[in-house]
Amino acid sequence: VERGYTLHANKPLHKGKEILSIPPRLYVPYSAANAVAIASSRNPEALNSIDKMVHDAFGGDKEKHKESVNSLTAAICLGINITLTDKNDEYINLLRGNPITVHPLLMSRSLVSSSLAGTGALRKILDHKKIFEYVGESFFGQGTQRSKAFLWSMSTILSRALSSQYSPFTLVPLLDLVNHAHESNAQHTFIQNRFVLHTTREVEEGAELSINYGPNRSSASFLRLYGFLPDQWAESTRWENDVLEMEWASAHDLAQKRTTISMKKLFDA
């Protein structure tokens, strides 16, 4: 299934209905703050090494890019934490077994470059790929299964983690299975340390529950984080500029070349 896991209403839902309420005990183990705390207490040298790698990637000007450096360092700590997660962890195993269209981070550099040439997404995708490959090889060895698993972990974080100025940077079990739709029927909020999903309009029984990943998000951002472009851009007959049109055409080209795989097969290979 190209869209991966989905959530559906098992009965009619009225507008404003609370569907999910995820408490801290369910999401904190998969949060960036928790991963940084673990690294700080168990292996502060490794945390300093990650910070230096990210610092160097930003050209050494840590103060200028302080917020970005700290966010990326935390994300990498979470990626390492997920990579080392026990094989009995049901949530991570659920994600590993999710059949999805391959994320740009998991593709070869040449395929990404040829498919997205001329787009705003290309440079950022390659920058992220370079950093994450370097970190993965530094911690787990070049060409090892764990270095591959680390790239999968980072692609999972980029495409699934929630973060805002009002909520923690974290993967949220169940909530992160809700797909994007331009005309969404649900919305999530962060209230009293809980992630809450509620409907924004009437939902028929059997309908897929969806949220909008960002009404103002750029096409390059969708490609870089999620590896796809929203459907409404495919249906639109108006293009704001040539770059958007080029990105959409490149996304179609990329979709033709990449393969839908089971992440379980990737890990078992």
mmCIF file of C-alpha atoms in Angstrom:
data_model
loop_
_atom_site.group_PDB
_atom_site.id
_atom_site.type_symbol
_atom_site.label_atom_id
_atom_site.label_comp_id
_atom_site.label_asym_id
_atom_site.label_seq_id
_atom_site.Cartn_x
_atom_site.Cartn_y
_atom_site.Cartn_z
ATOM 1 C CA VAL A 1 0.000 0.000 0.000
ATOM 2 C CA GLU A 2 1.741 3.149 -1.193
ATOM 3 C CA ARG A 3 0.183 5.333 1.510
ATOM 4 C CA GLY A 4 1.229 2.923 4.233
ATOM 5 C CA TYR A 5 -0.883 2.531 7.356
ATOM 6 C CA THR A 6 -4.118 4.499 7.618
ATOM 7 C CA LEU A 7 -6.703 5.232 10.311
ATOM 8 C CA HIS A 8 -10.416 4.987 9.535
ATOM 9 C CA ALA A 9 -13.561 5.859 11.439
ATOM 10 C CA ASN A 10 -15.377 2.729 12.630
ATOM 11 C CA LYS A 11 -18.556 4.742 13.111
ATOM 12 C CA PRO A 12 -19.922 8.156 12.120
ATOM 13 C CA LEU A 13 -18.150 10.994 13.951
ATOM 14 C CA HIS A 14 -19.537 14.448 14.576
ATOM 15 C CA LYS A 15 -17.498 17.649 14.287
ATOM 16 C CA GLY A 16 -15.272 18.272 17.313
ATOM 17 C CA LYS A 17 -15.202 14.606 18.379
ATOM 18 C CA GLU A 18 -12.037 13.613 20.262
ATOM 19 C CA ILE A 19 -10.582 10.546 18.569
ATOM 20 C CA LEU A 20 -7.189 10.038 20.217
ATOM 21 C CA SER A 21 -5.556 11.296 23.399
ATOM 22 C CA ILE A 22 -1.895 10.275 23.670
ATOM 23 C CA PRO A 23 -0.359 10.681 27.175
ATOM 24 C CA PRO A 24 3.367 11.286 27.892
ATOM 25 C CA ARG A 25 4.054 7.657 28.836
ATOM 26 C CA LEU A 26 3.342 6.682 25.212
ATOM 27 C CA TYR A 27 5.346 9.362 23.369
ATOM 28 C CA VAL A 28 8.173 10.376 25.724
ATOM 29 C CA PRO A 29 10.253 7.225 24.943
ATOM 30 C CA TYR A 30 10.267 8.382 21.303
ATOM 31 C CA SER A 31 10.979 12.068 21.975
ATOM 32 C CA ALA A 32 14.132 13.980 21.051
ATOM 33 C CA ALA A 33 14.418 15.394 24.585
ATOM 34 C CA ASN A 34 14.451 11.882 26.019
ATOM 35 C CA ALA A 35 17.086 10.777 23.499
ATOM 36 C CA VAL A 36 19.324 13.742 24.345
ATOM 37 C CA ALA A 37 18.909 13.038 28.068
ATOM 38 C CA ILE A 38 19.925 9.403 27.536
ATOM 39 C CA ALA A 39 22.978 10.415 25.488
ATOM 40 C CA SER A 40 23.950 13.059 28.045
ATOM 41 C CA SER A 41 23.816 10.632 30.969
ATOM 42 C CA ARG A 42 25.194 7.500 29.317
ATOM 43 C CA ASN A 43 27.631 8.782 26.716
ATOM 44 C CA PRO A 44 28.305 12.537 26.873
ATOM 45 C CA GLU A 45 31.316 12.134 24.578
ATOM 46 C CA ALA A 46 29.066 10.779 21.837
ATOM 47 C CA LEU A 47 26.687 13.699 22.328
ATOM 48 C CA ASN A 48 29.583 16.144 21.994
ATOM 49 C CA SER A 49 30.713 14.335 18.828
ATOM 50 C CA ILE A 50 27.250 14.644 17.284
ATOM 51 C CA ASP A 51 27.083 18.308 18.215
ATOM 52 C CA LYS A 52 30.488 18.901 16.593
ATOM 53 C CA MET A 53 29.485 17.049 13.397
ATOM 54 C CA VAL A 54 26.355 19.167 13.052
ATOM 55 C CA HIS A 55 28.288 22.301 14.009
ATOM 56 C CA ASP A 56 30.832 21.603 11.258
ATOM 57 C CA ALA A 57 28.055 20.931 8.767
ATOM 58 C CA PHE A 58 26.800 24.472 9.333
ATOM 59 C CA GLY A 59 30.225 25.909 8.596
ATOM 60 C CA GLY A 60 31.334 26.280 12.191
ATOM 61 C CA ASP A 61 29.138 29.305 12.938
ATOM 62 C CA LYS A 62 27.205 27.705 15.776
ATOM 63 C CA GLU A 63 25.765 30.933 17.225
ATOM 64 C CA LYS A 64 24.314 32.017 13.894
ATOM 65 C CA HIS A 65 22.625 28.633 13.426
ATOM 66 C CA LYS A 66 22.214 27.741 17.112
ATOM 67 C CA GLU A 67 18.551 26.767 16.925
ATOM 68 C CA SER A 68 19.033 24.658 13.790
ATOM 69 C CA VAL A 69 22.153 22.992 15.234
ATOM 70 C CA ASN A 70 20.371 22.105 18.477
ATOM 71 C CA SER A 71 17.309 20.772 16.640
ATOM 72 C CA LEU A 72 19.350 18.643 14.258
ATOM 73 C CA THR A 73 21.540 17.337 17.083
ATOM 74 C CA ALA A 74 18.424 16.309 19.005
ATOM 75 C CA ALA A 75 16.948 14.651 15.895
ATOM 76 C CA ILE A 76 20.146 12.656 15.334
ATOM 77 C CA CYS A 77 20.162 11.538 18.986
ATOM 78 C CA LEU A 78 16.603 10.325 18.492
ATOM 79 C CA GLY A 79 17.635 8.568 15.281
ATOM 80 C CA ILE A 80 20.431 6.723 17.076
ATOM 81 C CA ASN A 81 18.050 5.858 19.907
ATOM 82 C CA ILE A 82 15.494 4.394 17.477
ATOM 83 C CA THR A 83 18.222 2.481 15.615
ATOM 84 C CA LEU A 84 19.281 0.853 18.892
ATOM 85 C CA THR A 85 15.719 0.244 20.083
ATOM 86 C CA ASP A 86 15.003 -3.265 21.308
ATOM 87 C CA LYS A 87 13.598 -5.557 18.623
ATOM 88 C CA ASN A 88 10.626 -6.282 20.897
ATOM 89 C CA ASP A 89 9.425 -2.674 20.770
ATOM 90 C CA GLU A 90 5.969 -3.053 19.198
ATOM 91 C CA TYR A 91 5.670 0.528 17.960
ATOM 92 C CA ILE A 92 9.045 0.652 16.190
ATOM 93 C CA ASN A 93 8.402 -2.808 14.736
ATOM 94 C CA LEU A 94 5.075 -1.529 13.438
ATOM 95 C CA LEU A 95 6.884 1.293 11.639
ATOM 96 C CA ARG A 96 9.569 -1.041 10.317
ATOM 97 C CA GLY A 97 6.920 -3.307 8.846
ATOM 98 C CA ASN A 98 5.034 -0.441 7.218
ATOM 99 C CA PRO A 99 5.050 -0.744 3.407
ATOM 100 C CA ILE A 100 5.890 2.766 2.208
ATOM 101 C CA THR A 101 7.226 4.498 -0.848
ATOM 102 C CA VAL A 102 10.951 4.926 -0.316
ATOM 103 C CA HIS A 103 11.955 8.214 1.298
ATOM 104 C CA PRO A 104 14.578 10.336 -0.555
ATOM 105 C CA LEU A 105 17.073 9.663 2.258
ATOM 106 C CA LEU A 106 16.998 5.961 1.395
ATOM 107 C CA MET A 107 17.633 6.451 -2.317
ATOM 108 C CA SER A 108 20.987 6.610 -4.042
ATOM 109 C CA ARG A 109 22.519 10.060 -4.372
ATOM 110 C CA SER A 110 22.559 9.765 -8.185
ATOM 111 C CA LEU A 111 18.857 8.861 -8.363
ATOM 112 C CA VAL A 112 17.867 11.769 -6.142
ATOM 113 C CA SER A 113 20.089 14.183 -8.072
ATOM 114 C CA SER A 114 18.862 13.130 -11.505
ATOM 115 C CA SER A 115 15.208 13.014 -10.503
ATOM 116 C CA LEU A 116 15.081 16.303 -8.596
ATOM 117 C CA ALA A 117 17.558 18.331 -10.660
ATOM 118 C CA GLY A 118 16.614 21.999 -10.631
ATOM 119 C CA THR A 119 14.258 21.816 -7.662
ATOM 120 C CA GLY A 120 14.396 23.682 -4.385
ATOM 121 C CA ALA A 121 14.312 20.378 -2.516
ATOM 122 C CA LEU A 122 17.491 18.872 -3.990
ATOM 123 C CA ARG A 123 20.144 20.806 -2.050
ATOM 124 C CA LYS A 124 18.485 20.291 1.335
ATOM 125 C CA ILE A 125 17.870 16.597 0.686
ATOM 126 C CA LEU A 126 21.515 16.061 -0.281
ATOM 127 C CA ASP A 127 22.739 18.144 2.677
ATOM 128 C CA HIS A 128 20.682 16.045 5.080
ATOM 129 C CA LYS A 129 21.753 12.835 3.367
ATOM 130 C CA LYS A 130 25.429 13.793 3.642
ATOM 131 C CA ILE A 131 25.172 14.584 7.354
ATOM 132 C CA PHE A 132 23.153 11.481 8.222
ATOM 133 C CA GLU A 133 25.376 9.148 6.186
ATOM 134 C CA TYR A 134 28.446 10.570 7.930
ATOM 135 C CA VAL A 135 26.900 10.170 11.390
ATOM 136 C CA GLY A 136 25.646 6.668 10.626
ATOM 137 C CA GLU A 137 29.017 5.514 9.327
ATOM 138 C CA SER A 138 30.851 7.171 12.235
ATOM 139 C CA PHE A 139 28.721 5.426 14.855
ATOM 140 C CA PHE A 140 27.852 2.132 13.166
ATOM 141 C CA GLY A 141 30.500 1.597 10.473
ATOM 142 C CA GLN A 142 30.431 2.054 6.707
ATOM 143 C CA GLY A 143 27.987 -0.160 4.839
ATOM 144 C CA THR A 144 26.700 -1.941 7.945
ATOM 145 C CA GLN A 145 23.081 -2.910 8.545
ATOM 146 C CA ARG A 146 22.912 -0.481 11.443
ATOM 147 C CA SER A 147 24.182 2.425 9.342
ATOM 148 C CA LYS A 148 21.375 1.624 6.868
ATOM 149 C CA ALA A 149 18.958 1.317 9.768
ATOM 150 C CA PHE A 150 20.044 4.755 10.987
ATOM 151 C CA LEU A 151 19.113 6.317 7.632
ATOM 152 C CA TRP A 152 15.713 4.657 7.909
ATOM 153 C CA SER A 153 15.380 6.043 11.448
ATOM 154 C CA MET A 154 16.139 9.573 10.240
ATOM 155 C CA SER A 155 13.711 9.277 7.315
ATOM 156 C CA THR A 156 11.065 8.117 9.794
ATOM 157 C CA ILE A 157 11.726 11.081 12.067
ATOM 158 C CA LEU A 158 11.654 13.582 9.199
ATOM 159 C CA SER A 159 8.381 12.234 7.821
ATOM 160 C CA ARG A 160 6.560 11.348 11.059
ATOM 161 C CA ALA A 161 7.756 13.386 14.049
ATOM 162 C CA LEU A 162 5.622 16.224 15.390
ATOM 163 C CA SER A 163 7.136 19.480 16.582
ATOM 164 C CA SER A 164 6.028 23.032 17.251
ATOM 165 C CA GLN A 165 6.758 25.894 19.615
ATOM 166 C CA TYR A 166 3.953 24.562 21.812
ATOM 167 C CA SER A 167 4.735 20.830 21.756
ATOM 168 C CA PRO A 168 7.792 18.559 22.075
ATOM 169 C CA PHE A 169 9.738 17.150 19.130
ATOM 170 C CA THR A 170 8.636 13.525 19.150
ATOM 171 C CA LEU A 171 7.171 10.564 17.365
ATOM 172 C CA VAL A 172 3.616 10.022 18.582
ATOM 173 C CA PRO A 173 2.330 6.435 18.364
ATOM 174 C CA LEU A 174 -0.990 6.103 16.505
ATOM 175 C CA LEU A 175 -1.235 9.809 15.766
ATOM 176 C CA ASP A 176 1.659 9.595 13.326
ATOM 177 C CA LEU A 177 -0.294 7.083 11.249
ATOM 178 C CA VAL A 178 -2.755 9.773 10.167
ATOM 179 C CA ASN A 179 -2.074 10.738 6.550
ATOM 180 C CA HIS A 180 -2.090 14.135 4.866
ATOM 181 C CA ALA A 181 -5.054 15.518 2.935
ATOM 182 C CA HIS A 182 -5.619 19.016 1.610
ATOM 183 C CA GLU A 183 -9.299 18.770 2.568
ATOM 184 C CA SER A 184 -8.584 17.122 5.922
ATOM 185 C CA ASN A 185 -11.235 16.044 8.412
ATOM 186 C CA ALA A 186 -9.184 16.119 11.615
ATOM 187 C CA GLN A 187 -6.630 18.199 13.492
ATOM 188 C CA HIS A 188 -4.244 17.537 16.358
ATOM 189 C CA THR A 189 -3.494 19.781 19.327
ATOM 190 C CA PHE A 190 -1.221 19.582 22.368
ATOM 191 C CA ILE A 191 -3.174 20.048 25.604
ATOM 192 C CA GLN A 192 -1.960 19.398 29.154
ATOM 193 C CA ASN A 193 0.969 17.296 27.922
ATOM 194 C CA ARG A 194 -1.280 15.167 25.725
ATOM 195 C CA PHE A 195 -1.479 14.989 21.951
ATOM 196 C CA VAL A 196 -5.167 15.089 21.057
ATOM 197 C CA LEU A 197 -6.724 14.308 17.673
ATOM 198 C CA HIS A 198 -10.238 15.607 17.018
ATOM 199 C CA THR A 199 -12.481 15.916 13.989
ATOM 200 C CA THR A 200 -12.927 19.259 12.233
ATOM 201 C CA ARG A 201 -16.079 18.237 10.346
ATOM 202 C CA GLU A 202 -18.556 15.382 10.107
ATOM 203 C CA VAL A 203 -16.884 12.069 9.238
ATOM 204 C CA GLU A 204 -18.742 9.144 7.711
ATOM 205 C CA GLU A 205 -18.278 5.587 8.914
ATOM 206 C CA GLY A 206 -15.346 3.957 7.138
ATOM 207 C CA ALA A 207 -13.817 7.262 5.988
ATOM 208 C CA GLU A 208 -10.077 7.715 6.342
ATOM 209 C CA LEU A 209 -9.034 10.189 9.030
ATOM 210 C CA SER A 210 -6.624 12.824 7.744
ATOM 211 C CA ILE A 211 -4.827 15.991 8.791
ATOM 212 C CA ASN A 212 -3.159 18.753 6.808
ATOM 213 C CA TYR A 213 0.632 18.549 7.174
ATOM 214 C CA GLY A 214 0.939 22.270 6.508
ATOM 215 C CA PRO A 215 -1.322 24.489 4.391
ATOM 216 C CA ASN A 216 1.543 26.931 3.825
ATOM 217 C CA ARG A 217 4.291 24.345 3.420
ATOM 218 C CA SER A 218 6.343 24.682 0.213
ATOM 219 C CA SER A 219 6.582 22.010 -2.448
ATOM 220 C CA ALA A 220 10.310 21.639 -1.685
ATOM 221 C CA SER A 221 9.500 21.041 1.980
ATOM 222 C CA PHE A 222 6.967 18.306 1.160
ATOM 223 C CA LEU A 223 9.499 16.555 -1.070
ATOM 224 C CA ARG A 224 12.323 16.853 1.454
ATOM 225 C CA LEU A 225 10.358 15.696 4.495
ATOM 226 C CA TYR A 226 7.743 13.335 3.125
ATOM 227 C CA GLY A 227 8.913 12.364 -0.348
ATOM 228 C CA PHE A 228 5.682 13.373 -2.070
ATOM 229 C CA LEU A 229 3.704 16.373 -3.253
ATOM 230 C CA PRO A 230 0.102 16.969 -2.147
ATOM 231 C CA ASP A 231 -2.676 15.889 -4.501
ATOM 232 C CA GLN A 232 -4.093 19.385 -4.885
ATOM 233 C CA TRP A 233 -0.929 20.478 -6.703
ATOM 234 C CA ALA A 234 -1.406 17.636 -9.165
ATOM 235 C CA GLU A 235 -4.951 18.752 -9.851
ATOM 236 C CA SER A 236 -4.178 22.455 -10.043
ATOM 237 C CA THR A 237 -4.070 24.079 -13.460
ATOM 238 C CA ARG A 238 -2.401 27.186 -12.069
ATOM 239 C CA TRP A 239 1.315 27.304 -11.343
ATOM 240 C CA GLU A 240 2.772 30.100 -9.245
ATOM 241 C CA ASN A 241 6.187 29.747 -10.855
ATOM 242 C CA ASP A 242 8.308 27.479 -13.018
ATOM 243 C CA VAL A 243 10.102 26.010 -9.998
ATOM 244 C CA LEU A 244 6.883 24.579 -8.577
ATOM 245 C CA GLU A 245 6.005 23.068 -11.946
ATOM 246 C CA MET A 246 9.491 21.623 -12.270
ATOM 247 C CA GLU A 247 9.286 20.131 -8.779
ATOM 248 C CA TRP A 248 5.946 18.537 -9.520
ATOM 249 C CA ALA A 249 7.208 17.052 -12.799
ATOM 250 C CA SER A 250 10.357 15.810 -11.041
ATOM 251 C CA ALA A 251 8.281 14.233 -8.289
ATOM 252 C CA HIS A 252 6.328 12.275 -10.898
ATOM 253 C CA ASP A 253 9.591 11.182 -12.510
ATOM 254 C CA LEU A 254 10.916 10.115 -9.125
ATOM 255 C CA ALA A 255 7.736 8.193 -8.333
ATOM 256 C CA GLN A 256 8.150 6.200 -11.540
ATOM 257 C CA LYS A 257 11.682 5.152 -10.589
ATOM 258 C CA ARG A 258 11.436 4.375 -6.915
ATOM 259 C CA THR A 259 10.036 1.151 -5.536
ATOM 260 C CA THR A 260 7.498 0.479 -2.830
ATOM 261 C CA ILE A 261 9.150 -1.824 -0.330
ATOM 262 C CA SER A 262 8.560 -3.338 3.067
ATOM 263 C CA MET A 263 10.910 -1.844 5.650
ATOM 264 C CA LYS A 264 11.023 -5.265 7.295
ATOM 265 C CA LYS A 265 12.683 -6.621 4.158
ATOM 266 C CA LEU A 266 15.236 -3.807 4.333
ATOM 267 C CA PHE A 267 16.151 -4.771 7.885
ATOM 268 C CA ASP A 268 16.195 -8.496 7.177
ATOM 269 C CA ALA A 269 18.399 -8.127 4.096
#
